[in-house]
């Protein structure tokens, strides 16, 4: 089936568009709570919404609604969930501030307790209000497939509400997220903004559990935010990106649950899609992604060894050459890596290989002298300016010689008045102009 | 099977029957085969309460309860894998439910997923440098979703999934007592054996490291114990409510004491007491109001009540001390 089909088909469009909007709004709130390092709050609150769902059903049943009046029932469920989630939030706050319970224990305790009360109430519904029980179980793992067009409207309103609030208070949220103390000195009402954020997270969770379920809802707060963080340091970009990734996971979850054809539940599929997008971002995102970090580190290591090779040959004396075995022993290097780096040096024209072994070209000679110069300049600096012992400076210089830039070299030369000897009384090669 | 002697008993009558029956078991007039469902529930829930209190104490003190929350979710994946392997050896599961899962396979699979969860979370935090709360949240939701999808694919229904997160005390059989008993024994033995090491790695990891005890090693041992405890509990109370068994008794006991050994024993006391009261209440509701409520849910609610009661007690006590202190400072005493 075509992708476009998911947005037009009368059966598929409500689940698809609905969950996309829902995931986007959850991701918006998720980004803020991710940056506050409170990602697990959503976990506790979503489980705590479960007893509320059942309170709602029981209240609706007592007031005489039947299990077929879905709109009325849904609004009871949403309000019930909203209030118990809010109650859980207050309980966590109380435990953390009044009796100094640690945050993780408070979250876990409230989560399990509220959920247990939920199970107790659910057993009551199962036993005495059996016709409603199916409605209750939907909220455990969510059921996007049975959503009707009205949900598109509900989720659009939710997204508009959350997006709108973040839009209006963007500056304030940014300041309290990154620098609370500064926010207080500016006279920003941090308590009020916190309360606003808590209402937002509770709303996002309560409305989201219909499609993803109480057990997995927290994933929709964490995964898109963690993925977005890999690409940007900018708050507004992260919000937009998180929203996009959330919406994309909503779509992919629906797409795969339909396309794979084994009646896969939509909620878990959405969570799996979001997790995969997050894993991909962690692996492949430019700059912060683990793959690029590894590539950068490999390039640096190889450059470092190339410079060390030049230095080692230079130390042997002018015009002398070194054999492969000799270099391997001097550098303690892995033969494959050494062979690769010697080839690179050769193709750069810094080293020549002939029957006597490897020796430096005149360019290589200059380059090696420059590295030795950096090494010895740094040693002078450490001894003269930082007062380190002469015997301790070599290791630091071994690292710094690969890092110092030409600008730093010039500054050091000026500062140290172009010294001719290092602390070990070795000559420092002159600065080439 | 004989008639259940608890049938029709209210809350207080339950305890008098229990005492009579206990006397019978001690004198040998009643045996293993006479164990009825209320007693099986009592043994299983009490065992989970004691196990939960033992591992929960160290989890709470090490600030690792959210990792336990993660494991309680991901263990579903282990259960599914165990289910799958048992399915292959038995052939069909028609009418068996989760009780047909081969127990050692179940235990091994659960421990494996528990340790894998802890390892992956640590890997994401340390190596991939994702902040800790996010990596905890990411890993367990991912593995749990995977578990649900596998359940649906393998069993063509989410029934096992629902059973795993809700638990069903009424489906317990006498054999379940064994699993819980084995896990409780292992937990008690390990904690008695490594008490010093656990204490040291919990309160002063730096000193433990210097003395050559591996904090990481004991973290993983604790994770193994947590996984075993959770899987032992899942048929009775489900993988989520067991978290209440792990946290609630310890947190309640911590309101009263901060000495480690006392804490362990008070927590076990609270865990077992809540199970006892819970089972009696479940029977009471059934006999008096004709309500069949989830026993697991009742036990967890009782745990919450016990916490609130203890909290109120300590707060009142603190208040009285404060008043007394003020009066003493003013030169009046209401000590009589």
mmCIF file of C-alpha atoms in Angstrom, chain A residues 119-333:
data_model
loop_
_atom_site.group_PDB
_atom_site.id
_atom_site.type_symbol
_atom_site.label_atom_id
_atom_site.label_comp_id
_atom_site.label_asym_id
_atom_site.label_seq_id
_atom_site.Cartn_x
_atom_site.Cartn_y
_atom_site.Cartn_z
ATOM 1 C CA UNK A 119 -5.164 -3.530 39.149
ATOM 2 C CA UNK A 120 -7.374 -3.801 42.218
ATOM 3 C CA UNK A 121 -10.002 -1.542 40.638
ATOM 4 C CA UNK A 122 -9.663 -3.325 37.300
ATOM 5 C CA UNK A 123 -10.490 -6.620 38.963
ATOM 6 C CA UNK A 124 -13.629 -4.975 40.319
ATOM 7 C CA UNK A 125 -14.590 -3.819 36.821
ATOM 8 C CA UNK A 126 -13.851 -7.255 35.385
ATOM 9 C CA UNK A 127 -16.075 -8.873 37.977
ATOM 10 C CA UNK A 128 -18.993 -6.457 38.342
ATOM 11 C CA UNK A 129 -18.982 -4.349 35.153
ATOM 12 C CA UNK A 130 -17.793 -7.009 32.730
ATOM 13 C CA UNK A 131 -19.001 -5.217 29.600
ATOM 14 C CA UNK A 132 -16.669 -2.313 30.372
ATOM 15 C CA UNK A 133 -13.614 -4.490 30.942
ATOM 16 C CA UNK A 134 -12.572 -4.533 27.293
ATOM 17 C CA UNK A 135 -12.521 -0.719 27.325
ATOM 18 C CA UNK A 136 -10.230 -0.770 30.333
ATOM 19 C CA UNK A 137 -7.732 -3.238 28.892
ATOM 20 C CA UNK A 138 -7.324 -1.102 25.763
ATOM 21 C CA UNK A 139 -5.481 1.435 27.892
ATOM 22 C CA UNK A 140 -2.868 -1.062 29.053
ATOM 23 C CA UNK A 141 -1.063 -1.446 25.717
ATOM 24 C CA UNK A 142 -3.102 1.059 23.727
ATOM 25 C CA UNK A 143 -5.136 0.419 20.631
ATOM 26 C CA UNK A 144 -4.658 2.874 17.837
ATOM 27 C CA UNK A 145 -6.467 0.816 15.219
ATOM 28 C CA UNK A 146 -9.932 1.451 16.658
ATOM 29 C CA UNK A 147 -9.573 5.217 16.852
ATOM 30 C CA UNK A 148 -12.118 7.302 14.970
ATOM 31 C CA UNK A 149 -11.771 10.653 13.204
ATOM 32 C CA UNK A 150 -12.687 12.513 16.396
ATOM 33 C CA UNK A 151 -9.220 11.581 17.717
ATOM 34 C CA UNK A 152 -7.549 13.561 14.942
ATOM 35 C CA UNK A 153 -9.302 16.603 16.350
ATOM 36 C CA UNK A 154 -8.449 15.753 19.974
ATOM 37 C CA UNK A 155 -4.770 15.203 19.168
ATOM 38 C CA UNK A 156 -4.589 18.298 16.975
ATOM 39 C CA UNK A 157 -5.969 20.327 19.888
ATOM 40 C CA UNK A 158 -3.450 18.716 22.235
ATOM 41 C CA UNK A 159 -0.567 19.537 19.923
ATOM 42 C CA UNK A 160 -1.859 23.086 19.506
ATOM 43 C CA UNK A 161 -2.147 23.479 23.278
ATOM 44 C CA UNK A 162 1.316 22.138 24.067
ATOM 45 C CA UNK A 163 2.943 23.850 21.114
ATOM 46 C CA UNK A 164 1.144 27.083 21.961
ATOM 47 C CA UNK A 165 2.199 27.099 25.602
ATOM 48 C CA UNK A 166 5.817 26.349 24.681
ATOM 49 C CA UNK A 167 5.684 29.060 22.014
ATOM 50 C CA UNK A 168 4.380 31.677 24.451
ATOM 51 C CA UNK A 169 6.738 30.781 27.311
ATOM 52 C CA UNK A 170 9.671 29.774 25.108
ATOM 53 C CA UNK A 171 12.183 32.191 26.672
ATOM 54 C CA UNK A 172 11.129 31.365 30.243
ATOM 55 C CA UNK A 173 11.226 27.595 29.669
ATOM 56 C CA UNK A 174 14.651 27.928 28.099
ATOM 57 C CA UNK A 175 16.005 29.862 31.080
ATOM 58 C CA UNK A 176 14.536 27.633 33.796
ATOM 59 C CA UNK A 177 15.699 24.529 31.944
ATOM 60 C CA UNK A 178 19.303 25.591 31.588
ATOM 61 C CA UNK A 179 19.933 27.935 34.502
ATOM 62 C CA UNK A 180 17.451 27.914 37.364
ATOM 63 C CA UNK A 181 19.386 30.258 39.600
ATOM 64 C CA UNK A 182 19.701 32.836 36.868
ATOM 65 C CA UNK A 183 15.951 32.539 36.220
ATOM 66 C CA UNK A 184 15.270 33.284 39.870
ATOM 67 C CA UNK A 185 17.501 36.352 39.908
ATOM 68 C CA UNK A 186 15.601 37.609 36.857
ATOM 69 C CA UNK A 187 12.422 37.391 38.923
ATOM 70 C CA UNK A 188 10.887 34.655 36.788
ATOM 71 C CA UNK A 189 8.203 32.736 38.650
ATOM 72 C CA UNK A 190 9.839 29.303 38.442
ATOM 73 C CA UNK A 191 7.165 27.610 40.574
ATOM 74 C CA UNK A 192 4.416 28.727 38.230
ATOM 75 C CA UNK A 193 6.369 27.599 35.153
ATOM 76 C CA UNK A 194 7.110 24.235 36.760
ATOM 77 C CA UNK A 195 3.424 23.795 37.464
ATOM 78 C CA UNK A 196 2.655 24.664 33.848
ATOM 79 C CA UNK A 197 5.164 22.097 32.604
ATOM 80 C CA UNK A 198 3.694 19.468 34.910
ATOM 81 C CA UNK A 199 0.210 20.132 33.554
ATOM 82 C CA UNK A 200 1.629 19.775 30.033
ATOM 83 C CA UNK A 201 3.341 16.442 30.741
ATOM 84 C CA UNK A 202 0.262 15.058 32.481
ATOM 85 C CA UNK A 203 -1.960 16.146 29.565
ATOM 86 C CA UNK A 204 0.369 14.630 26.979
ATOM 87 C CA UNK A 205 0.517 11.328 28.865
ATOM 88 C CA UNK A 206 -3.168 11.095 29.666
ATOM 89 C CA UNK A 207 -4.221 11.725 26.103
ATOM 90 C CA UNK A 208 -1.449 9.555 24.676
ATOM 91 C CA UNK A 209 -2.270 6.387 26.622
ATOM 92 C CA UNK A 210 -5.252 5.713 24.345
ATOM 93 C CA UNK A 211 -2.912 4.897 21.462
ATOM 94 C CA UNK A 212 0.297 3.663 23.131
ATOM 95 C CA UNK A 213 -0.933 2.436 26.513
ATOM 96 C CA UNK A 214 0.119 3.213 30.083
ATOM 97 C CA UNK A 215 2.983 0.725 30.100
ATOM 98 C CA UNK A 216 4.816 2.141 27.095
ATOM 99 C CA UNK A 217 3.793 5.798 27.065
ATOM 100 C CA UNK A 218 7.039 6.968 28.640
ATOM 101 C CA UNK A 219 8.990 5.796 25.585
ATOM 102 C CA UNK A 220 7.292 8.467 23.502
ATOM 103 C CA UNK A 221 8.663 11.110 25.850
ATOM 104 C CA UNK A 222 12.217 9.754 25.967
ATOM 105 C CA UNK A 223 13.159 8.295 22.579
ATOM 106 C CA UNK A 224 12.415 11.252 20.243
ATOM 107 C CA UNK A 225 14.078 13.669 22.678
ATOM 108 C CA UNK A 226 17.203 11.528 23.033
ATOM 109 C CA UNK A 227 17.375 11.172 19.244
ATOM 110 C CA UNK A 228 16.976 14.903 18.644
ATOM 111 C CA UNK A 229 19.700 15.672 21.175
ATOM 112 C CA UNK A 230 22.221 13.868 18.970
ATOM 113 C CA UNK A 231 21.826 16.384 16.171
ATOM 114 C CA UNK A 232 21.736 19.763 17.817
ATOM 115 C CA UNK A 233 22.693 21.894 20.798
ATOM 116 C CA UNK A 234 19.995 24.419 20.067
ATOM 117 C CA UNK A 235 16.798 24.355 22.163
ATOM 118 C CA UNK A 236 14.344 25.402 19.464
ATOM 119 C CA UNK A 237 15.917 23.109 16.849
ATOM 120 C CA UNK A 238 15.758 20.251 19.321
ATOM 121 C CA UNK A 239 12.066 20.869 19.949
ATOM 122 C CA UNK A 240 11.270 20.896 16.233
ATOM 123 C CA UNK A 241 13.454 17.890 15.471
ATOM 124 C CA UNK A 242 12.012 15.922 18.406
ATOM 125 C CA UNK A 243 8.527 16.707 17.134
ATOM 126 C CA UNK A 244 9.470 15.473 13.660
ATOM 127 C CA UNK A 245 11.050 12.276 14.964
ATOM 128 C CA UNK A 246 8.008 11.667 17.171
ATOM 129 C CA UNK A 247 5.625 12.105 14.253
ATOM 130 C CA UNK A 248 7.781 9.880 12.050
ATOM 131 C CA UNK A 249 7.759 7.105 14.669
ATOM 132 C CA UNK A 250 3.983 7.443 14.918
ATOM 133 C CA UNK A 251 3.719 6.938 11.188
ATOM 134 C CA UNK A 252 6.236 4.076 10.994
ATOM 135 C CA UNK A 253 4.527 2.275 13.882
ATOM 136 C CA UNK A 254 1.195 2.350 12.063
ATOM 137 C CA UNK A 255 2.801 1.498 8.744
ATOM 138 C CA UNK A 256 4.632 -1.587 10.013
ATOM 139 C CA UNK A 257 1.752 -2.836 12.107
ATOM 140 C CA UNK A 258 -0.391 -2.881 8.979
ATOM 141 C CA UNK A 259 2.211 -3.914 6.392
ATOM 142 C CA UNK A 260 3.787 -6.820 8.274
ATOM 143 C CA UNK A 261 0.404 -8.456 8.244
ATOM 144 C CA UNK A 262 0.468 -10.476 11.488
ATOM 145 C CA UNK A 263 -1.853 -8.122 13.391
ATOM 146 C CA UNK A 264 0.978 -6.541 15.334
ATOM 147 C CA UNK A 265 -0.174 -4.185 18.079
ATOM 148 C CA UNK A 266 0.335 -0.550 17.025
ATOM 149 C CA UNK A 267 1.487 0.832 20.400
ATOM 150 C CA UNK A 268 4.555 -1.392 20.766
ATOM 151 C CA UNK A 269 5.344 -0.936 17.064
ATOM 152 C CA UNK A 270 5.388 2.840 17.526
ATOM 153 C CA UNK A 271 7.728 2.414 20.481
ATOM 154 C CA UNK A 272 9.988 0.088 18.507
ATOM 155 C CA UNK A 273 10.112 2.591 15.615
ATOM 156 C CA UNK A 274 10.972 5.430 17.988
ATOM 157 C CA UNK A 275 13.671 3.324 19.667
ATOM 158 C CA UNK A 276 15.211 2.380 16.327
ATOM 159 C CA UNK A 277 15.253 6.001 15.185
ATOM 160 C CA UNK A 278 16.934 6.841 18.485
ATOM 161 C CA UNK A 279 19.530 4.057 18.140
ATOM 162 C CA UNK A 280 20.292 5.156 14.576
ATOM 163 C CA UNK A 281 20.785 8.735 15.768
ATOM 164 C CA UNK A 282 23.070 7.639 18.575
ATOM 165 C CA UNK A 283 25.159 5.631 16.115
ATOM 166 C CA UNK A 284 25.228 7.797 13.025
ATOM 167 C CA UNK A 285 24.450 11.407 13.932
ATOM 168 C CA UNK A 286 27.143 13.740 12.623
ATOM 169 C CA UNK A 287 29.513 15.083 15.325
ATOM 170 C CA UNK A 288 27.878 13.406 18.373
ATOM 171 C CA UNK A 289 27.162 10.040 16.746
ATOM 172 C CA UNK A 290 29.295 7.167 17.968
ATOM 173 C CA UNK A 291 30.426 6.196 14.450
ATOM 174 C CA UNK A 292 31.830 9.648 13.643
ATOM 175 C CA UNK A 293 33.459 9.810 17.042
ATOM 176 C CA UNK A 294 35.206 6.522 16.322
ATOM 177 C CA UNK A 295 36.256 7.682 12.843
ATOM 178 C CA UNK A 296 37.619 10.941 14.250
ATOM 179 C CA UNK A 297 39.511 9.124 16.932
ATOM 180 C CA UNK A 298 40.969 6.645 14.408
ATOM 181 C CA UNK A 299 42.098 9.477 12.134
ATOM 182 C CA UNK A 300 43.729 11.227 15.072
ATOM 183 C CA UNK A 301 45.483 8.031 16.181
ATOM 184 C CA UNK A 302 46.816 7.423 12.713
ATOM 185 C CA UNK A 303 48.028 11.017 12.379
ATOM 186 C CA UNK A 304 49.702 10.694 15.725
ATOM 187 C CA UNK A 305 51.548 7.578 14.685
ATOM 188 C CA UNK A 306 52.641 9.173 11.418
ATOM 189 C CA UNK A 307 54.143 12.060 13.360
ATOM 190 C CA UNK A 308 55.797 9.644 15.748
ATOM 191 C CA UNK A 309 57.342 7.744 12.824
ATOM 192 C CA UNK A 310 58.790 10.959 11.401
ATOM 193 C CA UNK A 311 60.158 11.840 14.814
ATOM 194 C CA UNK A 312 61.703 8.403 15.309
ATOM 195 C CA UNK A 313 63.524 8.477 11.957
ATOM 196 C CA UNK A 314 64.621 12.096 12.546
ATOM 197 C CA UNK A 315 66.140 11.165 15.914
ATOM 198 C CA UNK A 316 68.418 8.594 14.232
ATOM 199 C CA UNK A 317 70.291 11.487 12.649
ATOM 200 C CA UNK A 318 70.470 13.238 9.293
ATOM 201 C CA UNK A 319 70.277 10.913 6.289
ATOM 202 C CA UNK A 320 70.015 7.772 8.429
ATOM 203 C CA UNK A 321 67.331 5.224 7.636
ATOM 204 C CA UNK A 322 65.319 2.769 9.675
ATOM 205 C CA UNK A 323 64.027 -0.706 8.802
ATOM 206 C CA UNK A 324 60.426 -1.731 9.243
ATOM 207 C CA UNK A 325 61.354 -4.058 12.123
ATOM 208 C CA UNK A 326 63.317 -1.281 13.750
ATOM 209 C CA UNK A 327 60.392 1.139 13.609
ATOM 210 C CA UNK A 328 58.002 -1.499 14.861
ATOM 211 C CA UNK A 329 60.192 -2.018 17.908
ATOM 212 C CA UNK A 330 60.755 1.722 18.515
ATOM 213 C CA UNK A 331 57.066 2.638 18.360
ATOM 214 C CA UNK A 332 55.653 -0.558 19.825
ATOM 215 C CA UNK A 333 53.168 -0.492 16.952
#
